[in-house]
Short mmCIF file of C-alpha atoms and ligand atoms in Angstrom, two decimals:
data_model
loop_
_atom_site.label_atom_id
_atom_site.label_comp_id
_atom_site.label_asym_id
_atom_site.label_seq_id
_atom_site.Cartn_x
_atom_site.Cartn_y
_atom_site.Cartn_z
CA MET A 1 0.02 0.11 -0.11
CA PRO A 2 1.64 3.39 -0.97
CA ILE A 3 2.31 5.79 1.87
CA GLN A 4 0.89 9.35 1.50
CA TRP A 5 0.88 12.13 4.15
CA PHE A 6 1.07 15.81 4.19
CA PRO A 7 -0.10 17.29 7.54
CA GLY A 8 -1.55 20.70 6.99
CA HIS A 9 0.91 22.76 8.86
CA MET A 10 3.39 21.66 6.21
CA HIS A 11 1.73 24.04 3.86
CA ALA A 12 2.46 26.98 6.31
CA THR A 13 6.25 25.92 6.17
CA ARG A 14 6.33 25.77 2.55
CA LYS A 15 4.89 29.28 2.32
CA ALA A 16 7.37 30.52 4.79
CA ILE A 17 10.06 29.31 2.98
CA ALA A 18 8.83 30.73 -0.48
CA GLU A 19 8.65 33.88 1.18
CA ARG A 20 12.01 33.73 2.74
CA MET A 21 13.97 32.66 -0.52
CA PRO A 22 14.46 35.73 -2.56
CA GLU A 23 16.81 36.84 0.18
CA ILE A 24 18.65 33.58 0.79
CA ASP A 25 22.02 32.95 -0.45
CA VAL A 26 22.54 29.52 0.41
CA VAL A 27 20.28 26.78 1.17
CA ILE A 28 21.42 23.87 3.64
CA GLU A 29 19.47 20.86 3.34
CA LEU A 30 19.74 18.22 6.12
CA LEU A 31 19.49 14.69 4.45
CA ASP A 32 19.55 11.11 6.41
CA ALA A 33 22.86 9.64 5.20
CA ARG A 34 20.95 6.32 5.33
CA LEU A 35 18.62 7.14 2.69
CA PRO A 36 19.85 10.54 1.14
CA GLY A 37 17.55 10.40 -2.07
CA SER A 38 14.40 9.53 -0.09
CA SER A 39 15.08 11.89 2.32
CA ALA A 40 15.42 14.78 0.01
CA ASN A 41 12.05 16.85 -0.32
CA PRO A 42 11.37 17.52 -4.07
CA LEU A 43 8.98 20.28 -2.95
CA LEU A 44 12.11 21.98 -1.58
CA ALA A 45 14.04 21.50 -4.74
CA GLU A 46 11.40 23.48 -6.43
CA LEU A 47 11.50 26.16 -3.82
CA THR A 48 15.10 26.63 -3.88
CA ARG A 49 15.80 26.12 -7.58
CA GLY A 50 18.94 27.86 -8.81
CA LYS A 51 20.18 28.78 -5.19
CA PRO A 52 23.69 27.43 -4.07
CA ALA A 53 22.99 24.12 -2.17
CA LEU A 54 24.77 22.58 0.60
CA LYS A 55 23.72 18.99 1.20
CA VAL A 56 24.49 17.69 4.83
CA LEU A 57 24.22 13.81 5.16
CA ASN A 58 23.63 13.67 8.74
CA LYS A 59 23.31 10.55 11.07
CA GLN A 60 26.30 9.39 9.39
CA ASP A 61 27.30 7.37 12.12
CA LEU A 62 24.28 5.02 11.41
CA ALA A 63 25.14 4.72 7.77
CA ASP A 64 27.54 2.82 5.45
CA PRO A 65 30.79 4.86 4.97
CA ASP A 66 31.42 3.71 1.63
CA ILE A 67 27.85 4.75 0.44
CA THR A 68 28.09 7.75 2.14
CA ALA A 69 31.23 8.74 0.15
CA GLN A 70 29.19 7.63 -3.08
CA TRP A 71 26.59 9.99 -2.11
CA LEU A 72 29.07 13.05 -1.18
CA ALA A 73 30.74 12.51 -4.70
CA HIS A 74 27.25 12.58 -6.26
CA TYR A 75 26.39 15.89 -5.02
CA GLN A 76 30.02 17.49 -5.34
CA ALA A 77 29.66 16.74 -8.89
CA GLN A 78 26.47 18.80 -9.36
CA PRO A 79 26.75 22.54 -10.02
CA GLY A 80 26.49 24.96 -7.07
CA THR A 81 26.50 22.37 -4.78
CA GLN A 82 28.81 21.05 -1.80
CA ALA A 83 28.08 18.27 0.27
CA LEU A 84 29.31 17.11 3.84
CA ALA A 85 28.58 14.42 6.29
CA LEU A 86 27.88 15.05 10.10
CA ASP A 87 26.40 13.41 13.07
CA ALA A 88 25.23 14.41 16.57
CA SER A 89 29.06 13.75 17.79
CA ALA A 90 30.36 16.63 16.00
CA THR A 91 31.25 19.12 18.50
CA ALA A 92 32.03 22.03 16.30
CA PRO A 93 29.90 21.63 13.26
CA ALA A 94 29.62 25.79 12.41
CA ARG A 95 33.21 25.77 11.22
CA GLN A 96 32.57 23.20 8.53
CA LEU A 97 29.03 24.52 7.74
CA VAL A 98 30.14 28.13 7.61
CA ALA A 99 33.21 27.32 5.46
CA ALA A 100 31.33 25.36 3.04
CA CYS A 101 28.66 28.24 2.59
CA ARG A 102 31.38 30.61 2.01
CA THR A 103 32.69 28.65 -0.73
CA LEU A 104 29.22 28.73 -2.39
CA ALA A 105 28.62 32.22 -2.03
CA PRO A 106 31.93 34.06 -2.34
CA LEU A 107 30.70 37.36 -2.93
CA ARG A 108 28.69 37.39 0.37
CA GLY A 109 30.22 37.88 3.87
CA GLY A 110 31.40 40.84 5.82
CA MET A 111 29.11 43.41 7.65
CA VAL A 112 27.99 45.01 4.59
CA LYS A 113 26.70 41.79 2.72
CA PRO A 114 26.27 39.04 5.56
CA LEU A 115 25.70 35.78 4.26
CA ARG A 116 22.12 34.67 4.77
CA VAL A 117 21.44 30.81 5.00
CA LEU A 118 18.43 28.78 5.25
CA ILE A 119 18.45 25.42 6.82
CA CYS A 120 15.60 22.78 6.02
CA GLY A 121 14.85 19.08 6.33
CA ILE A 122 12.16 16.37 6.96
CA PRO A 123 11.05 15.69 10.16
CA ASN A 124 13.38 13.67 12.44
CA VAL A 125 16.38 14.13 10.30
CA GLY A 126 18.09 15.75 13.29
CA LYS A 127 17.80 19.42 12.66
CA SER A 128 16.97 20.31 16.27
CA THR A 129 20.00 18.23 17.39
CA LEU A 130 22.39 20.06 15.26
CA ILE A 131 20.92 23.43 15.97
CA ASN A 132 20.98 22.90 19.76
CA THR A 133 24.83 22.20 19.18
CA LEU A 134 25.29 25.09 17.06
CA MET A 135 23.61 27.22 19.64
CA GLY A 136 25.63 25.77 22.33
CA GLN A 137 28.68 26.19 20.20
CA ARG A 138 28.44 29.82 19.04
CA ALA A 139 25.29 31.08 17.71
CA ALA A 140 23.09 33.19 19.62
CA LYS A 141 19.19 33.12 19.06
CA THR A 142 18.17 36.75 17.73
CA GLY A 143 15.07 38.11 19.49
CA ASP A 144 11.72 38.89 17.96
CA GLU A 145 12.03 40.90 14.80
CA PRO A 146 9.42 42.10 12.09
CA GLY A 147 9.48 39.56 9.00
CA ILE A 148 10.51 36.61 11.26
CA THR A 149 7.51 34.19 11.68
CA LYS A 150 6.96 32.38 14.74
CA SER A 151 7.83 28.96 12.93
CA GLU A 152 11.24 30.40 11.86
CA GLN A 153 14.23 30.78 13.95
CA ARG A 154 17.11 32.98 13.24
CA LEU A 155 20.79 32.35 14.55
CA MET A 156 23.92 34.05 14.24
CA LEU A 157 26.49 31.18 12.89
CA ALA A 158 29.21 33.71 12.80
CA SER A 159 29.43 37.71 13.18
CA ASP A 160 28.30 37.87 9.47
CA VAL A 161 26.31 34.73 8.77
CA THR A 162 22.93 34.39 9.68
CA LEU A 163 21.16 31.01 9.72
CA PHE A 164 17.24 30.92 9.12
CA ASP A 165 16.01 27.63 10.76
CA THR A 166 12.55 26.15 9.37
CA PRO A 167 10.38 23.49 10.55
CA GLY A 168 10.54 20.01 9.25
CA MET A 169 8.58 19.54 6.14
CA LEU A 170 7.56 16.60 3.93
CA TRP A 171 5.97 16.85 0.67
CA PRO A 172 2.41 16.00 -0.47
CA ARG A 173 3.10 12.66 -2.81
CA ILE A 174 5.80 10.26 -3.20
CA THR A 175 7.36 9.78 -6.81
CA VAL A 176 9.43 7.18 -5.73
CA ALA A 177 7.47 3.88 -4.04
CA GLN A 178 10.76 2.79 -2.23
CA SER A 179 10.96 6.08 -0.57
CA GLY A 180 7.99 5.80 1.49
CA ASP A 181 8.85 2.47 2.84
CA PHE A 182 12.47 3.88 3.77
CA LEU A 183 11.19 7.13 5.29
CA ALA A 184 8.75 5.06 7.57
CA ALA A 185 11.58 2.49 8.43
CA ALA A 186 13.83 5.32 9.36
CA GLY A 187 11.25 7.04 11.55
CA ASN A 188 10.44 10.08 9.49
CA ILE A 189 6.55 9.53 9.05
CA GLY A 190 3.87 9.35 11.74
CA ARG A 191 3.42 5.85 13.03
CA ASN A 192 -0.35 6.04 11.98
CA ALA A 193 0.35 6.63 8.20
CA TYR A 194 1.72 3.38 7.39
CA ASP A 195 1.43 -0.64 8.02
CA GLU A 196 4.52 -1.58 10.24
CA GLU A 197 4.46 -5.13 8.64
CA SER A 198 4.89 -4.04 4.93
CA VAL A 199 7.44 -1.41 5.91
CA ALA A 200 9.36 -4.13 7.79
CA MET A 201 9.13 -6.36 4.84
CA ALA A 202 10.39 -3.67 2.34
CA LEU A 203 13.33 -2.82 4.96
CA LEU A 204 14.53 -6.28 5.05
CA ALA A 205 14.06 -6.60 1.02
CA ALA A 206 16.39 -3.60 0.76
CA VAL A 207 18.85 -4.90 3.49
CA ARG A 208 19.11 -8.44 2.71
CA ALA A 209 20.83 -7.95 -0.75
CA ARG A 210 23.64 -5.90 0.64
CA TYR A 211 23.93 -6.90 4.48
CA GLY A 212 22.42 -10.27 4.51
CA GLN A 213 25.24 -11.69 6.64
CA ARG A 214 24.71 -9.01 9.36
CA LEU A 215 20.99 -10.18 9.52
CA ARG A 216 22.29 -13.98 9.61
CA GLU A 217 24.60 -12.97 12.61
CA ARG A 218 21.90 -10.65 14.39
CA TYR A 219 19.02 -13.21 14.22
CA LYS A 220 21.35 -16.33 14.12
CA LEU A 221 19.64 -17.25 11.10
CA PRO A 222 20.72 -20.29 8.72
CA ASP A 223 21.10 -19.26 4.98
CA PHE A 224 17.77 -17.51 4.04
CA ALA A 225 18.37 -16.96 0.26
CA SER A 226 15.39 -18.91 -0.75
CA LEU A 227 13.01 -17.24 1.82
CA SER A 228 10.48 -14.66 0.68
CA ASP A 229 10.80 -11.27 2.62
CA GLU A 230 7.57 -12.19 4.46
CA ALA A 231 9.14 -15.53 5.43
CA LEU A 232 12.28 -13.84 6.53
CA LEU A 233 10.42 -11.53 8.67
CA ALA A 234 8.55 -14.30 10.31
CA GLU A 235 11.93 -15.98 11.19
CA VAL A 236 13.03 -12.62 12.82
CA GLY A 237 9.79 -12.84 14.97
CA ARG A 238 10.58 -16.45 15.75
CA LYS A 239 13.74 -15.89 16.89
CA ARG A 240 12.77 -12.55 18.97
CA GLY A 241 10.17 -14.30 20.95
CA GLY A 242 7.06 -13.30 18.64
CA LEU A 243 5.33 -16.56 18.85
CA LEU A 244 1.57 -16.47 19.61
CA PRO A 245 -0.18 -19.31 21.26
CA GLY A 246 -0.06 -22.34 18.87
CA GLY A 247 3.29 -21.34 17.45
CA ARG A 248 2.36 -18.88 15.17
CA VAL A 249 4.70 -16.22 14.54
CA ASN A 250 3.26 -12.43 15.57
CA MET A 251 4.06 -10.73 12.40
CA GLN A 252 3.37 -7.26 14.01
CA LYS A 253 5.74 -8.03 16.88
CA ALA A 254 8.28 -9.19 14.31
CA ALA A 255 7.99 -6.07 12.34
CA GLU A 256 8.28 -4.15 15.70
CA VAL A 257 11.64 -5.97 16.26
CA ALA A 258 13.06 -5.55 12.89
CA LEU A 259 12.09 -1.66 12.70
CA ASN A 260 13.43 -0.83 16.01
CA ASP A 261 16.68 -2.77 15.68
CA PHE A 262 17.26 -0.97 12.33
CA ARG A 263 16.39 2.60 13.98
CA ALA A 264 18.99 1.92 16.79
CA GLY A 265 21.74 0.76 14.25
CA THR A 266 21.81 -2.84 15.79
CA TRP A 267 22.45 -4.21 12.31
CA GLY A 268 25.47 -1.82 12.12
CA ARG A 269 25.92 0.91 9.66
CA ILE A 270 23.43 0.62 6.81
CA THR A 271 22.67 2.65 4.06
CA LEU A 272 19.23 1.45 1.89
CA GLU A 273 20.03 3.32 -1.43
CA THR A 274 23.02 4.18 -3.81
CA PRO A 275 22.82 7.32 -5.97
CA GLU A 276 22.69 5.03 -9.06
CA GLN A 277 19.78 3.10 -7.52
CA PHE A 278 17.75 6.09 -6.45
CA THR A 279 18.31 7.75 -9.93
CA GLN A 280 16.89 4.69 -11.50
CA TRP A 281 13.89 4.51 -9.18
CA TRP A 282 13.39 8.34 -9.64
CA ALA A 283 13.36 7.71 -13.43
CA GLN A 284 10.74 4.76 -12.97
CA GLY A 285 8.64 7.11 -10.38
CA LEU A 286 8.48 9.94 -13.06
CA ALA A 287 7.86 7.49 -15.98
CA ASP A 288 4.79 5.86 -13.73
CA ASP A 289 3.49 9.21 -12.83
CA ALA A 290 3.17 10.36 -16.50
CA GLN A 291 1.58 7.01 -17.56
CA ARG A 292 -0.97 7.74 -14.73
CA ALA A 293 -1.82 11.39 -15.63
CA ALA A 294 -2.07 9.99 -19.47
CA ARG A 295 -4.70 7.61 -18.11
CA ARG A 296 -6.45 9.92 -16.19
CA ALA A 297 -6.59 12.63 -18.92
CA ALA A 298 -7.99 9.93 -21.29
CA LEU A 299 -10.56 9.12 -18.78
CA LEU A 300 -11.62 12.65 -18.21
CA ALA A 301 -11.60 13.34 -22.10
CA LYS A 302 -14.04 10.34 -22.64
CA LYS A 303 -16.15 11.64 -19.72
CA LYS A 304 -16.42 15.33 -20.91
CA PRO A 305 -16.52 15.58 -24.82
CA SER A 306 -15.01 18.85 -25.94
CA ARG A 307 -17.55 21.70 -26.86
CA GLY A 308 -15.17 22.66 -29.79
CA GLY A 309 -12.59 25.34 -28.99
CA ASP A 310 -14.02 27.16 -26.24
CA ALA A 311 -11.43 26.17 -23.54
CA PRO A 312 -7.93 28.09 -23.29
CA ALA A 313 -5.00 25.91 -24.29
CA PRO A 314 -2.97 24.91 -20.91
CA GLU A 315 0.07 26.75 -20.24
CA PRO A 316 3.17 24.97 -21.02
CA ALA A 317 5.10 23.74 -17.92
CA GLY A 318 8.23 25.42 -16.32
P1 G4P B 1 14.29 17.05 13.85
O1 G4P B 1 14.50 18.28 14.75
O2 G4P B 1 14.80 17.08 12.48
O3 G4P B 1 12.96 16.54 13.93
O4 G4P B 1 15.21 15.78 14.50
P2 G4P B 1 15.93 15.54 16.01
O5 G4P B 1 16.86 16.61 16.19
O6 G4P B 1 14.75 15.72 16.88
O7 G4P B 1 16.34 14.32 15.96
C1 G4P B 1 15.39 13.18 15.73
C2 G4P B 1 15.88 11.99 16.26
O8 G4P B 1 17.41 11.63 15.65
C3 G4P B 1 16.57 12.05 17.83
O9 G4P B 1 16.31 10.77 18.38
C4 G4P B 1 18.12 12.54 17.83
O10 G4P B 1 18.70 12.05 19.05
C5 G4P B 1 18.41 11.61 16.86
N1 G4P B 1 19.56 12.07 16.04
C6 G4P B 1 19.93 13.42 15.51
N2 G4P B 1 21.14 13.40 14.94
C7 G4P B 1 21.85 12.31 15.09
C8 G4P B 1 22.76 11.79 14.51
O11 G4P B 1 23.93 12.31 14.00
N3 G4P B 1 23.07 10.46 14.79
C9 G4P B 1 22.10 9.50 15.52
N4 G4P B 1 22.61 8.32 15.44
N5 G4P B 1 20.98 9.94 15.92
C10 G4P B 1 20.53 11.17 15.72
P3 G4P B 1 15.17 10.19 19.22
O12 G4P B 1 15.31 8.77 19.46
O13 G4P B 1 13.83 10.62 18.59
O14 G4P B 1 15.25 11.30 20.47
P4 G4P B 1 16.30 10.99 21.73
O15 G4P B 1 16.25 9.56 21.96
O16 G4P B 1 17.63 11.34 21.24
O17 G4P B 1 16.02 11.89 22.71
#
């Protein structure tokens, strides 16, 4: 079942970001290093198009370092983009962030043209943790000022670098099917918006290919190459006390065990997607979207036969 969500308050965040954008020099996007492509908000890409971008792969302590390196190289190769990996153990992240932002906007800085940076990311990506570290380190929160919305915090990262903080924001509809499952597995989506069993199965499907040995060791499993994802999840349940009276596996309990173990990093450092995989999924998602839109248009055209030339031609996109 596809996962969909977009709480109403996120419309307000979207509007606040759009309004702030004209005066922003650099956009820092916090991504989850375990799922960088899936945790990148396409809505944000639209809102910040053309702005120099700093991609921060956060929670790198939980991610596979080899794949994090691939993602960093992937982003560094994009025009107007820098990338770095961080985690909550970084005691002085401001220096790295400021240095990268200055590289991206070399003509800004100093008291006359202070550098204005916006930081954003999806819920639970670790933004508050990072902001708290930054505040503790050197940034001071500025007081109430006109034009600063309640939902927006403003911090001084350096004497000539202002950081605008925004609330976590998701986007209305997922293009890549895998992304919904990965975001749910990583804890970025509210519990009521998804089915834990199907998310746990999708998680195992993604993890078993690259990190099967870790699962075998963790749950003391024999070779499970011939098992379906559902049967593998049942094995996890069996090994972790998830049996119902009569010996049946409690699949809900099995799913909770798998999800909690992944979130806590118990399976070791794991990344769910490489840049190459995500690029393919994204292209597939766009193709599926286009097919759906064409089917819808054909259905509509059948339902409402044209009255002959009285409707204005649609504006071309972009
Ligand atoms: P948000 O503002 O973007 O919504 O995220 P927040 O900072 O609240 O972080 C969400 C969860 O991610 C927190 O865990 C936080 O401790 C954890 N986290 C943040 N940065 C890192 C990191 O670099 N590495 C790891 N491993 N975890 C990180 P929580 O379980 O929700 O809360 P708590 O147990 O820390 O209280």
